[in-house]
Coordinates of C-alpha atoms in Angstrom, one line a residue:
X6 CA -0.5 -11.8 31.9
X7 CA -4.1 -11.3 30.8
X8 CA -4.6 -8.0 32.7
X9 CA -1.7 -6.5 31.5
X10 CA -2.6 -7.1 28.2
X11 CA -5.3 -5.6 28.2
X12 CA -4.4 -2.7 30.0
X13 CA -1.3 -2.4 27.3
X14 CA -4.1 -2.7 24.3
X15 CA -6.1 0.5 26.5
X16 CA -3.5 2.7 27.3
X17 CA -2.0 2.5 23.2
X18 CA -5.7 3.0 21.9
X19 CA -5.9 6.0 23.8
X20 CA -2.4 7.2 22.6
X21 CA -3.9 6.6 18.5
X22 CA -7.1 8.3 19.7
X23 CA -5.1 11.9 20.6
X24 CA -1.8 10.9 18.2
X25 CA -1.7 13.7 15.4
X26 CA 0.9 11.8 13.4
X27 CA -0.9 9.5 10.5
X28 CA 2.5 7.4 10.5
X29 CA 2.5 6.4 14.2
X30 CA -1.5 6.1 14.1
X31 CA -1.1 3.1 11.9
X32 CA 2.0 2.0 13.8
X33 CA -0.4 1.7 17.3
X34 CA -3.0 0.2 15.3
X35 CA -1.1 -2.4 13.6
X36 CA -0.3 -3.2 17.3
X37 CA -3.2 -3.1 19.1
X38 CA -4.1 -5.2 16.8
X39 CA -1.2 -7.3 17.4
X40 CA -2.4 -7.3 21.6
X41 CA -5.7 -8.1 20.4
X42 CA -4.5 -11.7 18.9
X43 CA -2.1 -11.9 21.9
X44 CA -5.1 -11.6 24.3
X45 CA -7.6 -14.2 22.4
X46 CA -4.4 -16.5 22.7
X47 CA -4.2 -16.1 26.3
X48 CA -7.9 -16.3 27.0
X49 CA -8.3 -19.4 25.0
X50 CA -5.0 -21.4 26.3
X51 CA -6.4 -19.9 30.0
X52 CA -10.2 -21.5 29.3
X53 CA -8.7 -25.1 27.9
X54 CA -6.5 -25.3 31.2
X55 CA -9.2 -24.4 33.4
X56 CA -11.6 -27.2 32.1
X57 CA -8.3 -29.8 32.0
X58 CA -8.2 -30.2 27.9
X59 CA -5.4 -30.6 25.9
X60 CA -3.6 -27.5 24.0
X61 CA -1.7 -27.8 21.7
X62 CA -3.4 -28.4 18.8
X63 CA -6.2 -25.8 19.5
X64 CA -3.4 -23.1 19.7
X65 CA -2.2 -24.6 17.0
X66 CA -4.4 -24.0 14.2
X67 CA -5.8 -21.2 15.7
X68 CA -2.2 -19.7 14.8
X69 CA -2.1 -21.0 11.2
X70 CA -5.4 -19.2 11.6
X71 CA -3.9 -16.2 12.7
X72 CA -1.8 -16.5 9.4
X73 CA -4.6 -16.4 6.5
X74 CA -6.1 -13.9 9.1
X75 CA -2.9 -11.9 8.6
X76 CA -2.7 -12.3 4.4
X77 CA -6.1 -11.8 3.8
X78 CA -5.4 -8.5 5.5
X79 CA -2.6 -7.0 3.8
X80 CA -4.1 -8.1 0.1
X81 CA -7.0 -6.8 1.7
X82 CA -5.0 -3.3 3.1
X83 CA -3.2 -2.9 -1.1
X84 CA -7.1 -3.4 -2.4
X85 CA -7.7 0.0 -0.2
X86 CA -5.0 2.0 -2.0
X87 CA -6.4 1.3 -5.7
X88 CA -7.9 4.3 -7.4
X89 CA -10.8 4.4 -10.2
X90 CA -10.8 7.1 -12.3
X91 CA -11.6 10.4 -10.9
X92 CA -12.5 13.4 -12.9
X93 CA -8.8 15.7 -12.6
X94 CA -7.4 16.0 -15.8
X95 CA -3.6 17.6 -16.6
X96 CA -6.3 20.2 -18.2
X97 CA -6.7 21.3 -14.1
X98 CA -2.6 21.6 -12.8
X99 CA -1.2 24.7 -13.6
X100 CA 1.8 25.1 -15.7
X101 CA 4.0 22.7 -15.2
X102 CA 4.6 21.9 -18.7
X103 CA 7.8 19.7 -18.8
X104 CA 6.6 17.5 -16.0
X105 CA 3.1 16.3 -17.3
X106 CA 5.1 16.1 -20.8
X107 CA 7.4 13.7 -19.5
X108 CA 4.6 12.0 -17.0
X109 CA 2.8 11.5 -20.7
X110 CA 5.9 9.8 -22.4
X111 CA 6.0 8.2 -19.4
X112 CA 3.1 6.2 -19.1
X113 CA 0.3 7.6 -20.7
X114 CA 1.8 7.6 -24.5
X115 CA 3.3 3.9 -23.9
X116 CA 0.0 2.9 -23.7
X117 CA -1.9 3.9 -26.0
X118 CA 1.0 3.9 -28.6
X119 CA 3.1 0.5 -27.4
X120 CA 4.2 -0.2 -31.1
X121 CA 6.4 3.1 -30.7
X122 CA 8.1 1.7 -27.6
X123 CA 10.1 -1.2 -28.4
X124 CA 13.4 -1.8 -29.0
X125 CA 16.0 0.6 -27.6
X126 CA 13.4 2.8 -27.4
X127 CA 12.3 1.9 -23.7
X128 CA 9.5 4.2 -21.5
X129 CA 10.5 5.7 -18.1
X130 CA 9.9 2.8 -15.4
X131 CA 11.1 5.7 -12.1
X132 CA 9.7 9.0 -11.5
X133 CA 9.9 10.8 -8.1
X134 CA 8.4 13.8 -8.3
X135 CA 9.9 16.8 -5.8
X136 CA 8.7 20.1 -4.3
X137 CA 7.4 22.2 -1.9
X138 CA 4.1 21.3 -0.7
X139 CA 0.8 22.2 -2.3
X140 CA 3.0 22.9 -6.2
X141 CA 0.8 19.6 -7.4
X142 CA 2.5 16.5 -7.1
X143 CA -0.5 14.1 -6.0
X144 CA -2.9 16.3 -8.0
X145 CA -0.5 15.0 -10.7
X146 CA -0.9 12.0 -9.7
X147 CA -4.8 11.8 -10.1
X148 CA -4.4 13.5 -13.3
X149 CA -3.0 10.1 -14.4
X150 CA -5.4 7.8 -12.5
X151 CA -7.9 10.1 -14.8
X152 CA -6.2 9.5 -18.2
X153 CA -5.0 5.6 -18.5
X154 CA -7.4 2.7 -18.6
X155 CA -5.4 0.8 -15.9
X156 CA -4.6 -0.3 -12.3
X157 CA -3.3 2.4 -10.4
X158 CA -2.5 2.3 -6.5
X159 CA -2.3 5.4 -4.2
X160 CA -0.5 4.9 -1.2
X161 CA 1.3 6.9 1.5
X162 CA 4.6 5.8 3.6
X163 CA 1.9 5.3 6.4
X164 CA 0.3 2.8 4.3
X165 CA 3.3 0.2 4.3
X166 CA 4.3 1.4 7.7
X167 CA 3.6 -1.6 11.0
X168 CA 5.1 -2.3 14.3
X169 CA 4.6 -5.9 13.9
X170 CA 8.5 -6.5 13.0
X171 CA 8.6 -7.8 9.7
X172 CA 5.3 -6.6 8.4
X173 CA 5.9 -3.7 7.1
X174 CA 8.0 -5.4 4.1
X175 CA 5.3 -8.0 3.8
X176 CA 2.9 -5.3 2.5
X177 CA 5.7 -3.9 0.0
X178 CA 5.9 -7.3 -1.6
X179 CA 2.4 -7.1 -1.2
X180 CA 1.9 -4.3 -3.0
X181 CA 4.1 -5.2 -5.7
X182 CA 3.1 -8.7 -6.1
X183 CA -0.8 -7.6 -6.0
X184 CA 0.1 -5.0 -9.3
X185 CA 2.0 -7.7 -11.1
X186 CA -1.2 -9.9 -11.0
X187 CA -2.9 -7.3 -12.7
X188 CA -3.4 -7.2 -16.8
X189 CA -1.4 -4.7 -18.8
X190 CA 0.2 -2.3 -17.0
X191 CA -0.1 -1.2 -13.0
X192 CA 1.0 2.6 -11.3
X193 CA 2.3 2.8 -8.2
X194 CA 2.5 5.9 -6.7
X195 CA 4.0 6.4 -3.0
X196 CA 3.4 9.5 -1.7
X197 CA 6.0 11.0 1.1
X198 CA 8.1 8.3 0.1
X199 CA 11.2 9.8 2.1
X200 CA 9.2 8.8 5.1
X201 CA 11.2 5.1 4.7
X202 CA 14.0 5.9 2.5
X203 CA 15.5 8.3 4.5
X204 CA 19.9 8.2 4.5
X205 CA 20.8 5.5 6.0
X206 CA 23.1 6.1 10.0
X207 CA 24.7 4.3 11.9
X208 CA 21.6 4.9 14.7
X209 CA 18.8 3.7 11.9
X210 CA 16.7 0.7 14.0
X211 CA 17.0 -2.8 12.0
X212 CA 13.5 -2.9 11.0
X213 CA 13.9 0.2 8.9
X214 CA 16.5 -0.9 7.5
X215 CA 14.7 -3.8 6.4
X216 CA 12.1 -2.1 4.9
X217 CA 14.5 0.3 2.8
X218 CA 16.0 -3.3 1.8
X219 CA 12.7 -5.0 0.8
X220 CA 11.6 -1.6 -1.2
X221 CA 14.7 -1.5 -3.4
X222 CA 14.7 -5.4 -3.9
X223 CA 10.6 -4.9 -5.1
X224 CA 11.8 -1.8 -7.2
X225 CA 15.0 -3.6 -9.3
X226 CA 12.0 -7.1 -9.4
X227 CA 9.8 -5.1 -11.6
X228 CA 12.9 -4.0 -13.6
X229 CA 13.0 -7.7 -15.2
X230 CA 9.0 -8.0 -15.9
X231 CA 8.9 -7.8 -19.5
X232 CA 6.1 -8.2 -21.7
X233 CA 2.2 -7.0 -20.5
X234 CA 3.1 -7.1 -17.1
X235 CA 4.5 -4.4 -16.4
X236 CA 5.3 -1.5 -13.3
X237 CA 6.0 2.2 -13.9
X238 CA 6.4 3.7 -10.2
X239 CA 6.2 7.0 -9.1
X240 CA 7.4 8.6 -5.7
X241 CA 6.7 12.1 -3.9
X242 CA 8.3 13.5 -1.2
X243 CA 8.8 17.6 0.0
X244 CA 12.9 16.4 1.1
X245 CA 14.9 14.9 -1.7
X246 CA 18.0 16.4 -0.1
X247 CA 17.2 13.4 2.8
X248 CA 16.4 10.4 0.6
X249 CA 19.0 7.5 0.8
X250 CA 21.4 8.1 -2.3
X251 CA 20.3 4.2 -3.5
X252 CA 17.3 5.3 -4.0
X253 CA 17.7 8.7 -5.9
X254 CA 19.9 6.7 -8.4
X255 CA 17.1 4.5 -9.1
X256 CA 14.4 7.2 -11.0
X257 CA 15.4 7.2 -14.3
X258 CA 14.1 11.0 -13.6
X259 CA 13.7 13.7 -10.7
X260 CA 11.1 15.9 -11.7
X261 CA 11.0 19.2 -9.9
X262 CA 7.2 20.7 -9.2
X263 CA 8.4 24.7 -8.0
X264 CA 5.7 27.0 -7.1
X265 CA 3.4 28.7 -9.6
X266 CA 5.1 31.2 -11.3
X267 CA 2.6 34.5 -12.5
X268 CA 0.9 33.0 -15.3
X269 CA 0.4 29.6 -13.4
X270 CA -1.1 31.3 -10.7
X271 CA -3.6 32.7 -12.6
X272 CA -5.1 29.6 -14.2
X273 CA -4.9 28.5 -11.2
X274 CA -7.3 31.4 -9.1
X275 CA -9.5 30.1 -12.4
X276 CA -9.8 26.9 -11.5
X277 CA -9.9 27.0 -7.6
X278 CA -12.9 30.2 -7.5
X279 CA -14.7 28.2 -9.9
X280 CA -17.2 27.4 -7.3
X281 CA -17.5 30.4 -5.3
X282 CA -18.8 34.0 -7.4
X283 CA -15.3 36.1 -7.3
X284 CA -15.8 38.5 -10.1
X285 CA -12.2 40.1 -10.8
X286 CA -11.0 42.4 -13.8
X287 CA -8.0 41.7 -16.7
X288 CA -6.6 44.0 -14.2
X289 CA -7.7 43.1 -11.1
X290 CA -6.6 39.4 -11.3
X291 CA -3.8 40.7 -12.9
X292 CA -2.4 42.2 -9.7
X293 CA -4.1 40.0 -7.4
X294 CA -1.4 37.6 -9.1
X295 CA 1.5 39.6 -9.0
X296 CA 1.1 40.3 -5.4
X297 CA 0.9 36.3 -4.7
X298 CA 4.5 35.4 -5.6
X299 CA 5.8 32.4 -3.8
X300 CA 2.2 30.9 -2.7
X301 CA 1.9 27.5 -3.7
X302 CA -1.3 26.2 -5.0
X303 CA -2.7 24.9 -1.5
X304 CA -2.1 28.5 -0.4
X305 CA -3.9 29.8 -3.3
X306 CA -6.6 27.5 -2.5
X307 CA -6.6 29.0 1.5
X308 CA -6.6 32.0 0.7
X309 CA -8.9 31.9 -1.7
X310 CA -11.8 30.3 0.6
X311 CA -10.8 32.9 3.4
X312 CA -11.5 35.7 1.4
X313 CA -15.3 33.6 0.5
X314 CA -16.1 34.3 4.2
X315 CA -15.9 38.3 3.7
X316 CA -19.1 38.1 2.3
X317 CA -20.3 35.8 5.0
X318 CA -19.2 38.1 7.4
X319 CA -21.1 41.9 5.8
X320 CA -23.9 39.6 6.0
X321 CA -24.1 39.4 9.6
X322 CA -23.3 43.1 10.7
X323 CA -25.1 44.4 7.7
X324 CA -28.2 47.1 9.1
X325 CA -29.3 47.5 5.7
X326 CA -30.4 45.4 2.5
X327 CA -31.9 45.6 -1.1
X328 CA -34.5 43.1 -2.9
X329 CA -32.6 41.6 -6.0
X330 CA -34.4 41.1 -9.7
X331 CA -34.5 37.3 -8.0
X332 CA -36.5 38.4 -5.2
X333 CA -33.4 37.5 -2.8
X334 CA -32.2 40.0 -0.3
X335 CA -28.4 41.1 -0.3
X336 CA -26.4 43.7 2.5
X337 CA -26.2 47.2 1.0
X338 CA -25.4 50.7 1.8
X339 CA -27.5 52.5 4.5
X340 CA -27.4 55.7 1.6
X341 CA -29.0 53.1 -1.7
X342 CA -32.1 54.2 -2.9
X343 CA -34.9 51.8 -1.7
X344 CA -32.3 50.3 1.0
X345 CA -34.3 48.1 3.7
X346 CA -33.7 48.2 7.3
X347 CA -33.2 45.0 9.2
X348 CA -30.5 42.6 10.2
X349 CA -29.7 38.5 8.7
X350 CA -32.2 37.0 11.3
X351 CA -35.2 39.4 10.1
X352 CA -35.3 37.7 6.6
X353 CA -35.8 34.3 5.8
X354 CA -32.8 32.3 5.6
X355 CA -33.3 30.6 2.0
X356 CA -34.4 34.7 1.1
X357 CA -30.1 36.0 1.7
X358 CA -27.4 36.3 -0.5
X359 CA -24.4 37.3 -0.6
X360 CA -22.2 39.6 -2.5
X361 CA -19.7 38.8 -4.8
X362 CA -16.5 38.3 -3.8
X363 CA -13.2 41.5 -4.4
X364 CA -10.4 42.0 -4.6
X365 CA -10.2 43.5 -1.3
X366 CA -11.3 40.7 0.0
X367 CA -8.9 39.2 -1.8
X368 CA -6.3 41.8 -0.1
X369 CA -7.5 41.0 3.3
X370 CA -7.3 37.3 3.1
X371 CA -3.3 38.2 2.0
X372 CA -2.6 39.7 6.1
X373 CA -4.2 36.2 7.7
X374 CA -3.2 33.5 5.1
X375 CA 0.3 34.4 4.6
X376 CA 2.8 31.9 1.9
X377 CA 3.9 28.4 3.9
X378 CA 7.0 28.3 1.8
X379 CA 10.3 30.1 3.2
X380 CA 13.7 31.2 1.1
X381 CA 15.5 29.2 2.7
X382 CA 13.7 26.0 2.2
X383 CA 13.4 27.6 -2.1
X384 CA 17.3 27.4 -2.4
X385 CA 17.4 23.7 -1.4
X386 CA 15.2 22.6 -3.7
X387 CA 17.1 24.7 -6.7
X388 CA 20.6 23.9 -5.0
X389 CA 19.2 19.9 -5.3
X390 CA 18.1 20.4 -9.1
X391 CA 21.1 21.7 -9.9
X392 CA 22.8 18.4 -9.1
X393 CA 20.4 15.7 -9.6
X394 CA 17.1 16.4 -10.8
X395 CA 14.9 18.3 -13.9
X396 CA 12.6 21.2 -14.0
X397 CA 8.8 21.0 -14.1
X398 CA 7.9 23.9 -15.8

């Protein structure tokens, strides 16, 4: 039995290393921990049997010790999701004026002006952000954590999924319990909520139902908390139409975070290229923004990153260089006055400097960095918004 458990643990560890899915990795890690615990119990029992000593008392103590470690482990796992205020602000999120306003009314203003939200004027407690990948849903959550002076939990669905039966429910319960114990308002942000709250089906496994039931129970319980100990829940998903209707009903606001429009793409370009030497005229920026219609914020970031490598590639192919006023060497045309013949390796490594990124570099990257969101998917978001959502622009 010990050999079989050890072999199973080795196989699970090997699968976990090769599996790219973070949710399955988390489940496999929990399974590995469970097997290691059972291995420890079996080995202890074998030693006690070999020695002829009574085993019941020691096994009972070992079980109680394991339970205490599990409780502590869950507590530590939840504490690791607490986010310290970062540097991302609402100004770093392009466009989405309506979404920002709603989030300020729901979270920031009630903390800054609590006397304004009394009686019938109560802030939203549960908001769902939905939209294509890379449009700024998580970034909005990061901006909130910067703006508020409260405990902010940033949780991925994989943080709440465990292969150990009943463990996921305990993690969810511990999350809300921990948030309730904090002074003032706690904000819980759950990303990829569709991974654990999909529409129920006859083929759904029992433990999945229990996870949903526990989350619904905690959401309802949070509504009954009054006074200073309040919980605000914000969730994000790329597939809102797959969410269970019971969860959709509990979100007081369902905000669509769409692809950036023309003006937002201009702002995004300025934000994303701030750390890159890119020089575009106003007309070139307008032209680039028009050519990137349908691109998400993350698509633009990838495109700009790809374009930033073009000057590096030119340096590797350069045969002539010019000496700049700062005593650095940069690639140049062989016909340029004062051009020096040579390759990249002919110059000191700390004395070479790439040229600025140009519009032609960005256009070249457009071919290798296509937009990631298709028209059919956008149609689904638009249809969902007409029926159940609120546009965040």
